[in-house]
Every structure is written in structure tokens, then in C-alpha cells.
mmCIF file of C-alpha atoms and ligand atoms in Angstrom:
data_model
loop_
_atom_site.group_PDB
_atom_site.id
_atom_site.type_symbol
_atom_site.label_atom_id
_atom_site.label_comp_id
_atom_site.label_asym_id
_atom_site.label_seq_id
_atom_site.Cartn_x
_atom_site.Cartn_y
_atom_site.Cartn_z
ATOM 1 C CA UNK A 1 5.930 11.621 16.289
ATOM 2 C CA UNK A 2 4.474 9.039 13.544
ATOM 3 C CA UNK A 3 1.041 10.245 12.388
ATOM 4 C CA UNK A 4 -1.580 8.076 11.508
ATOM 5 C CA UNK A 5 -4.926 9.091 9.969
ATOM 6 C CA UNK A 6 -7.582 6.681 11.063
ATOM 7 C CA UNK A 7 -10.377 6.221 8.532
ATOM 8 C CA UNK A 8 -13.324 5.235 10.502
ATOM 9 C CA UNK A 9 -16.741 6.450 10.275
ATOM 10 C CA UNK A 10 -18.315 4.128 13.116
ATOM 11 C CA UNK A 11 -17.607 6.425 16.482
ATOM 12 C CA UNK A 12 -17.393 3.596 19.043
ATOM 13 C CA UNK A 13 -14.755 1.731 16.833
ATOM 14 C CA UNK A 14 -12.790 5.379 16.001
ATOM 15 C CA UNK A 15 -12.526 6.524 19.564
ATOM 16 C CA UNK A 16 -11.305 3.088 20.460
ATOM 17 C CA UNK A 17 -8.487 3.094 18.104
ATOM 18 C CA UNK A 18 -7.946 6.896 18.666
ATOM 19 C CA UNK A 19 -7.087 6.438 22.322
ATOM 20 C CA UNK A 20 -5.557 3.161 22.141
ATOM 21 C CA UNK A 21 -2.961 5.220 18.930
ATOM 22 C CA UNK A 22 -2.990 7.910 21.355
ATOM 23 C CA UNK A 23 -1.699 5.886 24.715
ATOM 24 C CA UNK A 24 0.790 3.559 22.420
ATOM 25 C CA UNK A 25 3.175 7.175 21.239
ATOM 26 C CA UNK A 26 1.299 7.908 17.979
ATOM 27 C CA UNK A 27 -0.418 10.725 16.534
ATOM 28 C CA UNK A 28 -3.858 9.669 15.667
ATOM 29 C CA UNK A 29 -6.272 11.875 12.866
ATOM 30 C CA UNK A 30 -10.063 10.678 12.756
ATOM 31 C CA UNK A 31 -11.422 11.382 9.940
ATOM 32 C CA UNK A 32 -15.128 9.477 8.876
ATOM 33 C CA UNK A 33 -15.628 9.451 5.786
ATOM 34 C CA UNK A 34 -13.700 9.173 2.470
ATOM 35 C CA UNK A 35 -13.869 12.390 0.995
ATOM 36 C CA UNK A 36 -12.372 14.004 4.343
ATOM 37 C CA UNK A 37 -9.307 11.211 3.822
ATOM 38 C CA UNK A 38 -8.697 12.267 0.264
ATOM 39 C CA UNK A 39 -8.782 16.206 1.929
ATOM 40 C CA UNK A 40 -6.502 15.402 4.607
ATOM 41 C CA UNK A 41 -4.705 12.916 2.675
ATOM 42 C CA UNK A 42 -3.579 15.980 0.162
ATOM 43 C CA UNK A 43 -1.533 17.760 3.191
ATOM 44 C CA UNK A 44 1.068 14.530 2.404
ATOM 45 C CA UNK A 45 2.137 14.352 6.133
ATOM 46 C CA UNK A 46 0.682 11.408 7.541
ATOM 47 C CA UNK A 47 2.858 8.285 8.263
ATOM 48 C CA UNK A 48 0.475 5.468 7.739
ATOM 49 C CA UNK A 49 -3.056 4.913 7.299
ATOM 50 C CA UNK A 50 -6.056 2.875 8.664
ATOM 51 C CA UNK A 51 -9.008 2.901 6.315
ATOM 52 C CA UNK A 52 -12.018 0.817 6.549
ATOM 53 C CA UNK A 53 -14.028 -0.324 4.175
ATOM 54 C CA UNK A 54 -17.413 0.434 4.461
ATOM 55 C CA UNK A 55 -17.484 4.439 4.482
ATOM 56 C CA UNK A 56 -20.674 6.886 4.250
ATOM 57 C CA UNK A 57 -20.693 9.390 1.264
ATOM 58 C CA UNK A 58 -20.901 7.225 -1.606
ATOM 59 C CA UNK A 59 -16.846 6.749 -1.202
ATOM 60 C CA UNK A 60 -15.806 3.387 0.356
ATOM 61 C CA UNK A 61 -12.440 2.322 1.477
ATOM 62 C CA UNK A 62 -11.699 0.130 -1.900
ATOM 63 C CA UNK A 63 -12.441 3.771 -3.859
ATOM 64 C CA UNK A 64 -9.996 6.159 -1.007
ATOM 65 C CA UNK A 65 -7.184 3.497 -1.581
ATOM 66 C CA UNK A 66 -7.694 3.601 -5.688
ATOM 67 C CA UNK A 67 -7.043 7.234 -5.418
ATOM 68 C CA UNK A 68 -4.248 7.340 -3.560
ATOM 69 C CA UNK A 69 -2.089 4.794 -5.389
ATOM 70 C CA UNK A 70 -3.472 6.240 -8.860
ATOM 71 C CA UNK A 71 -2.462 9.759 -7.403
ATOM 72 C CA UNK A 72 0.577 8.235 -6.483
ATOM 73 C CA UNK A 73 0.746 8.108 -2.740
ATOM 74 C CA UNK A 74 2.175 5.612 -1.636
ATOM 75 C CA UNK A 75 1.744 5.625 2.444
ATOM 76 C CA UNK A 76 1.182 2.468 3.916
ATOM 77 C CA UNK A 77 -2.334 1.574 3.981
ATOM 78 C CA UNK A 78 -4.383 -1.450 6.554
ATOM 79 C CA UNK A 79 -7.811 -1.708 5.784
ATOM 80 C CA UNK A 80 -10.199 -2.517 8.605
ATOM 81 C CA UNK A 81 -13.478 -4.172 7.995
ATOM 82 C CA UNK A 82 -16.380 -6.274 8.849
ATOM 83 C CA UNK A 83 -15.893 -8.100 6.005
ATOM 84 C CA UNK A 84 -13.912 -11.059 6.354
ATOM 85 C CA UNK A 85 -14.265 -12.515 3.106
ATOM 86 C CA UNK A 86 -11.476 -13.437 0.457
ATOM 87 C CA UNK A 87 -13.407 -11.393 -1.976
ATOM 88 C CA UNK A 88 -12.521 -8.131 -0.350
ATOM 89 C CA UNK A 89 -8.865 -8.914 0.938
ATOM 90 C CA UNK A 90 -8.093 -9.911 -2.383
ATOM 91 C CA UNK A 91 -9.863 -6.524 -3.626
ATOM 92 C CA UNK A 92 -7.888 -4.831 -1.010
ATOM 93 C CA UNK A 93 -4.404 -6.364 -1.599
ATOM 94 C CA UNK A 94 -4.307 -6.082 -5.415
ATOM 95 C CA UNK A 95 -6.014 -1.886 -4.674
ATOM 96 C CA UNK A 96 -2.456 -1.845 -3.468
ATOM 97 C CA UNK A 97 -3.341 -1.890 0.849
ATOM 98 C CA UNK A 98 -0.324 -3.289 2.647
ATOM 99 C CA UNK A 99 -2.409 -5.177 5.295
ATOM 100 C CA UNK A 100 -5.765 -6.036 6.244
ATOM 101 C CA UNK A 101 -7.315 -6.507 9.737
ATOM 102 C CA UNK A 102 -10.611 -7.826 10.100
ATOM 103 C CA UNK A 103 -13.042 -6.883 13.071
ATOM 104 C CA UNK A 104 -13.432 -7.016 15.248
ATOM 105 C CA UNK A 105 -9.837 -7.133 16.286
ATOM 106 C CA UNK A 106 -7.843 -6.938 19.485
ATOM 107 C CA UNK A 107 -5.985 -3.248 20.138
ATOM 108 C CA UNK A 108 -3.139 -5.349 20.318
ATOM 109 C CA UNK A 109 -3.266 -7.143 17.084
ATOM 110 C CA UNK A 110 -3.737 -3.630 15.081
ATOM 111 C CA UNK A 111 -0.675 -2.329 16.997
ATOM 112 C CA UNK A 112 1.429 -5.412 15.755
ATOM 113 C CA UNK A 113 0.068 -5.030 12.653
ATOM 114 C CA UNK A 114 1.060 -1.221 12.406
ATOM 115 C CA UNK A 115 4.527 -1.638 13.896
ATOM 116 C CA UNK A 116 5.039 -4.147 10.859
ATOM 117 C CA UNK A 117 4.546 -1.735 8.210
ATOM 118 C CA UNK A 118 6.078 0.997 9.781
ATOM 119 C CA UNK A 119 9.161 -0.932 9.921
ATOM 120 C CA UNK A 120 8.855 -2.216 6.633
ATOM 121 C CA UNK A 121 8.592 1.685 5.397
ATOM 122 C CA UNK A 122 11.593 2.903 7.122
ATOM 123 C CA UNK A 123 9.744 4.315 10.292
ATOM 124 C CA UNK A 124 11.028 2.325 13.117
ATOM 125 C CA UNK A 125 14.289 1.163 13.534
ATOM 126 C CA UNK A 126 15.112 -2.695 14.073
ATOM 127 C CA UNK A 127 16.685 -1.123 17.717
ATOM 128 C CA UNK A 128 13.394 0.493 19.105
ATOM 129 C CA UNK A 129 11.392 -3.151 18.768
ATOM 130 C CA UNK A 130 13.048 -4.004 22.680
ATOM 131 C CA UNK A 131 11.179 -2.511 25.375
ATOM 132 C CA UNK A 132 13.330 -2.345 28.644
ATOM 133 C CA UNK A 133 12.393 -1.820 32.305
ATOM 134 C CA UNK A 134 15.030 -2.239 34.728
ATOM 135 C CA UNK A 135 16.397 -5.606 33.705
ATOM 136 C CA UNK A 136 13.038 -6.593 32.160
ATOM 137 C CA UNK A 137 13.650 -6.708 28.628
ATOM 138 C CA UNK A 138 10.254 -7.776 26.009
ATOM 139 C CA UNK A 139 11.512 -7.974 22.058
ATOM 140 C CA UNK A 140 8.220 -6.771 19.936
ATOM 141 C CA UNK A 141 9.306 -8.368 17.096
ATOM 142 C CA UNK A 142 10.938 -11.525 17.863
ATOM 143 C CA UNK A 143 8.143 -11.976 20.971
ATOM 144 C CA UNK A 144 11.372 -12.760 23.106
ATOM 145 C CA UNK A 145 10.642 -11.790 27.044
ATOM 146 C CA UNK A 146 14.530 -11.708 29.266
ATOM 147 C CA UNK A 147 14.699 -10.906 33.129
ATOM 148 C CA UNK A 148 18.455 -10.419 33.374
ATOM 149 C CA UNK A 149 20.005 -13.015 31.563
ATOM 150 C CA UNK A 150 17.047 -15.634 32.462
ATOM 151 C CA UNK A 151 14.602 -15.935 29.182
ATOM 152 C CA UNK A 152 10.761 -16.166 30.324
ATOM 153 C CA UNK A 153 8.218 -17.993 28.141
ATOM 154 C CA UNK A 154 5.211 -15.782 27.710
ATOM 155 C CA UNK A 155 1.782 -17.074 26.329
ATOM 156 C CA UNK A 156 0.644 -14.346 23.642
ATOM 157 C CA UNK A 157 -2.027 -12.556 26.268
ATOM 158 C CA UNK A 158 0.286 -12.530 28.913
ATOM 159 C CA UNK A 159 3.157 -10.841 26.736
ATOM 160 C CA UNK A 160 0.307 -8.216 24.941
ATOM 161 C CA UNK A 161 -0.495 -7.297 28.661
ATOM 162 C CA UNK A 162 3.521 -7.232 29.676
ATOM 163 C CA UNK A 163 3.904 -4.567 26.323
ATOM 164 C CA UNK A 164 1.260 -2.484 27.933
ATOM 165 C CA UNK A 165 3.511 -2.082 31.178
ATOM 166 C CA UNK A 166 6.250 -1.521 29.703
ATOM 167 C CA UNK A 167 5.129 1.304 27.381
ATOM 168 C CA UNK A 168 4.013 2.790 30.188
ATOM 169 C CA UNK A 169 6.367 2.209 33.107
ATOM 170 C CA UNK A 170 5.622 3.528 36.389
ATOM 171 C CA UNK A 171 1.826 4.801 35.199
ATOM 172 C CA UNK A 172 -0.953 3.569 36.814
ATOM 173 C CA UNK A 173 -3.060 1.297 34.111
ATOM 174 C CA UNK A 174 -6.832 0.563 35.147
ATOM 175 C CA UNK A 175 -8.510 -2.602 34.423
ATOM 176 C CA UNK A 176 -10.426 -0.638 31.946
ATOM 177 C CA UNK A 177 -7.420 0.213 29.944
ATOM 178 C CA UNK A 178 -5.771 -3.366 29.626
ATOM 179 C CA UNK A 179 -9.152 -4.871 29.153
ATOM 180 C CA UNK A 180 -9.795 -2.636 25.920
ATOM 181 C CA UNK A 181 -6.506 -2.713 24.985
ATOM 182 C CA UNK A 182 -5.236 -6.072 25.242
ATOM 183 C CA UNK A 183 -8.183 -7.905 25.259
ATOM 184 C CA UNK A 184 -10.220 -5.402 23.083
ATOM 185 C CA UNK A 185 -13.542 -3.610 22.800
ATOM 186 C CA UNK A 186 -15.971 -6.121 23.168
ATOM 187 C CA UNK A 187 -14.690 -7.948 25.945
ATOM 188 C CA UNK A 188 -17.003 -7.658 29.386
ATOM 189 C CA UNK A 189 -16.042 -4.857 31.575
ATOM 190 C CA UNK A 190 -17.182 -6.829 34.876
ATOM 191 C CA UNK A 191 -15.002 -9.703 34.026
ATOM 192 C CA UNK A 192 -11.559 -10.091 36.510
ATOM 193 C CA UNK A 193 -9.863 -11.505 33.435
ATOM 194 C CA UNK A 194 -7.060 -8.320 34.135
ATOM 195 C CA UNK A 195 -6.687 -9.358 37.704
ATOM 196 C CA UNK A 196 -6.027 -13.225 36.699
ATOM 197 C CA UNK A 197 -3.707 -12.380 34.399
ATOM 198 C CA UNK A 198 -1.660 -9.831 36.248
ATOM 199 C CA UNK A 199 -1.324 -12.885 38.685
ATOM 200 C CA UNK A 200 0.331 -15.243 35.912
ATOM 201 C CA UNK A 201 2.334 -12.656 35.351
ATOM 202 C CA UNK A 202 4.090 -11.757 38.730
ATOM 203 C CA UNK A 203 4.258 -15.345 38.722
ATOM 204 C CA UNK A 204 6.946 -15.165 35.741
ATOM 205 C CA UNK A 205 8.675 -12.093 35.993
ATOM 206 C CA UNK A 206 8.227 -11.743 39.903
ATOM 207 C CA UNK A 207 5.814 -10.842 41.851
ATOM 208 C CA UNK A 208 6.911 -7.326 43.031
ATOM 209 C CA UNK A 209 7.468 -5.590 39.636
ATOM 210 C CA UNK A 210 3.724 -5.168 39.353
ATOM 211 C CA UNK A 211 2.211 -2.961 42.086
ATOM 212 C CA UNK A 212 -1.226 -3.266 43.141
ATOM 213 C CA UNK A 213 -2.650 0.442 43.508
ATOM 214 C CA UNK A 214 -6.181 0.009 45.420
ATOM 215 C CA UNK A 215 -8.989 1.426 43.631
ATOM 216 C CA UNK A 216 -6.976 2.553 40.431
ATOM 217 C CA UNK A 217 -5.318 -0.470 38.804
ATOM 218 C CA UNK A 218 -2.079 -1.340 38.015
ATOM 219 C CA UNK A 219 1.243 -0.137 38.126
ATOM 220 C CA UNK A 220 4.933 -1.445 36.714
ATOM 221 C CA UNK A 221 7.633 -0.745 39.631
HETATM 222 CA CA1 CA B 301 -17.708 1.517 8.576
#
């Protein structure tokens, strides 16, 4: 299972990412600060790594990712941040991080993100991007969506919520889950944005492949 340690001192943020790691197949470490990275960073065994920038302790992200790549570690690295200005990317970038997502972001964006450099560093095979379910077929990396032989043309939220079926076929997904992780944290939890979009989607890959389960959410059939 690909490990990830998640450098994150701000809980609501960590727990989001932890969970959201957690239901996509990975193995998520939550560490908050930078000195605990460095420690857990010195067992070698982690896959990739999400570090933000700002970080209690006198250690910020810019300083964790210096000492790794002067220590000579070289495991992919995405720094997270409120700070969205060129300043720090370009800080970030030439520190040697291999991406950079700005928050706040979308689960779904991060995930893309992460699949990218995983791929890039030999973790995932060009096979595994092609999700299947029956004869439902969604390509993660060229964004291509098939039902049988017929290609459907997604918009970018309705394929994000499509990925989150078929990760986890025949599971029951509450609104709560695809809100937070397609639309991400901040959207409102009252809104029926979930329930319009499931609709545009039966609407494209038919209707019955989506089951309605009263009370609890969703469910791919
Ligand atoms: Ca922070």
C-alpha cells in the first residue's frame, strides 16, 4: 500500500486529507509539525509526501523540504499552503518540491495531483489509471469516460464525482462524503449540490447504475 506522510499541523485540514487518503487506497501518516516529519521522515519508508508550509516549532515547510533534499531524500514532495503567491512557489520549486497545491483545494484536485507524481516516480503503473465497473470504464489520466464502446463527455465535477463511485463500487457513499470529497471542505453541508449532480449523471451513463439508498446516500450498482 503507498504511504504518504501528511505534514499538516492545522487539525480540521489534516483529518480532512487523512480520511479522504484513507477512503482513496492510501496509507496516510499525520504528523504536525516539522521536527516530527524529519523523525518520521528518517524511517525512509514513506512513498510521497504532503508538507505545508506554515508549520509550528520554529521549522516551516520551506526548512523540512531543505533537509530532506540536502540529506538526500529524494521522495516526492507537494507543498500545501495558504500562500498563493509566486514568491513561495518559486521558493518551493527551486527547495526541490515536485508540486504545489494551494488552499484551499478540492480533495479531488490533491488526489490528481498525487496520482501525478506517483506515476512520475515509478509508483503507479500507466495500466491502473482506468477504473472499470461493469462496462463503465473512467481513464484518470486521459479524463476519458466509455460505457461499452459509446464514449460519454463528462464536465470535470461530474467525472470527480463518477471516480468516487467507481473507487468504491457497490459501497454506499453519503452526501457528506462526495460533498467533502469532490467538492471539498468548505462547501455547505445543507446544500443538494450531491443530489443534482447524481441526476446529471444517471442522465449520461444511465439512470440505473446509481442506486438511491433512502436515508444513507448513494450507491454504484
Ligand atoms: Ca499550517
Amino acid at each position: 500500500m503507498t504511504s504518504i506522510l501528511v505534514v499538516e499541523d492545522e487539525a480540521r485540514i489534516a483529518t480532512f486529507v487523512e480520511k479522504g487518503l484513507t477512503a482513496s487506497g492510501y496509507a496516510p501518516t499525520v504528523v504536525g509539525s516539522g521536527r516530527e516529519a524529519l523523525d518520521y521522515l528518517a524511517t525512509g519508508s514513506f512513498d510521497l509526501v504532503l508538507l505545508d508550509v506554515g508549520l509550528p516549532g520554529g521549522m516551516d515547510g520551506f526548512a523540512v523540504l531543505a533537509r530532506m533534499r540536502a540529506g538526500g531524500d529524494a521522495t516526492p514532495v507537494i507543498m500545501l499552503t495558504a500562500r498563493t503567491s509566486l514568491d513561495d512557489t518559486i521558493q518551493g520549486l527551486d527547495g526541490g518540491a515536485n508540486d504545489y497545491v494551494p488552499k484551499p483545494f478540492k480533495f479531488d484536485e490533491l488526489l490528481a495531483r498525487i496520482r501525478l507524481r506517483l506515476r512520475e516516480s515509478g509508483q503507479i503503473s500507466a495500466g491502473e489509471t482506468v477504473l472499470r465497473h461493469g462496462d463503465l470504464a473512467l481513464d484518470v489520466r486521459t479524463r476519458r469516460v466509455t460505457v461499452g464502446e459509446t464514449a460519454v463527455d463528462l464536465s470535470a465535477r461530474e467525472f470527480a464525482l463518477a471516480e468516487q463511485f467507481l473507487q468504491h463500487p457497490d459501497q454506499v457513499l453519503s452526501r457528506e462524503q462526495l460533498l467533502s470529497r469532490v467538492w471539498g471542505f468548505d462547501f455547505d453541508p445543507g446544500s443538494n449540490v450531491v443530489d443534482v449532480y447524481v441526476r446529471y449523471l444517471r442522465g449520461k451513463i444511465g439512470a440505473d447504475r446509481i442506486e438511491t439508498v433512502r436515508g444513507m446516500g448513494y450507491r454504484l450498482v
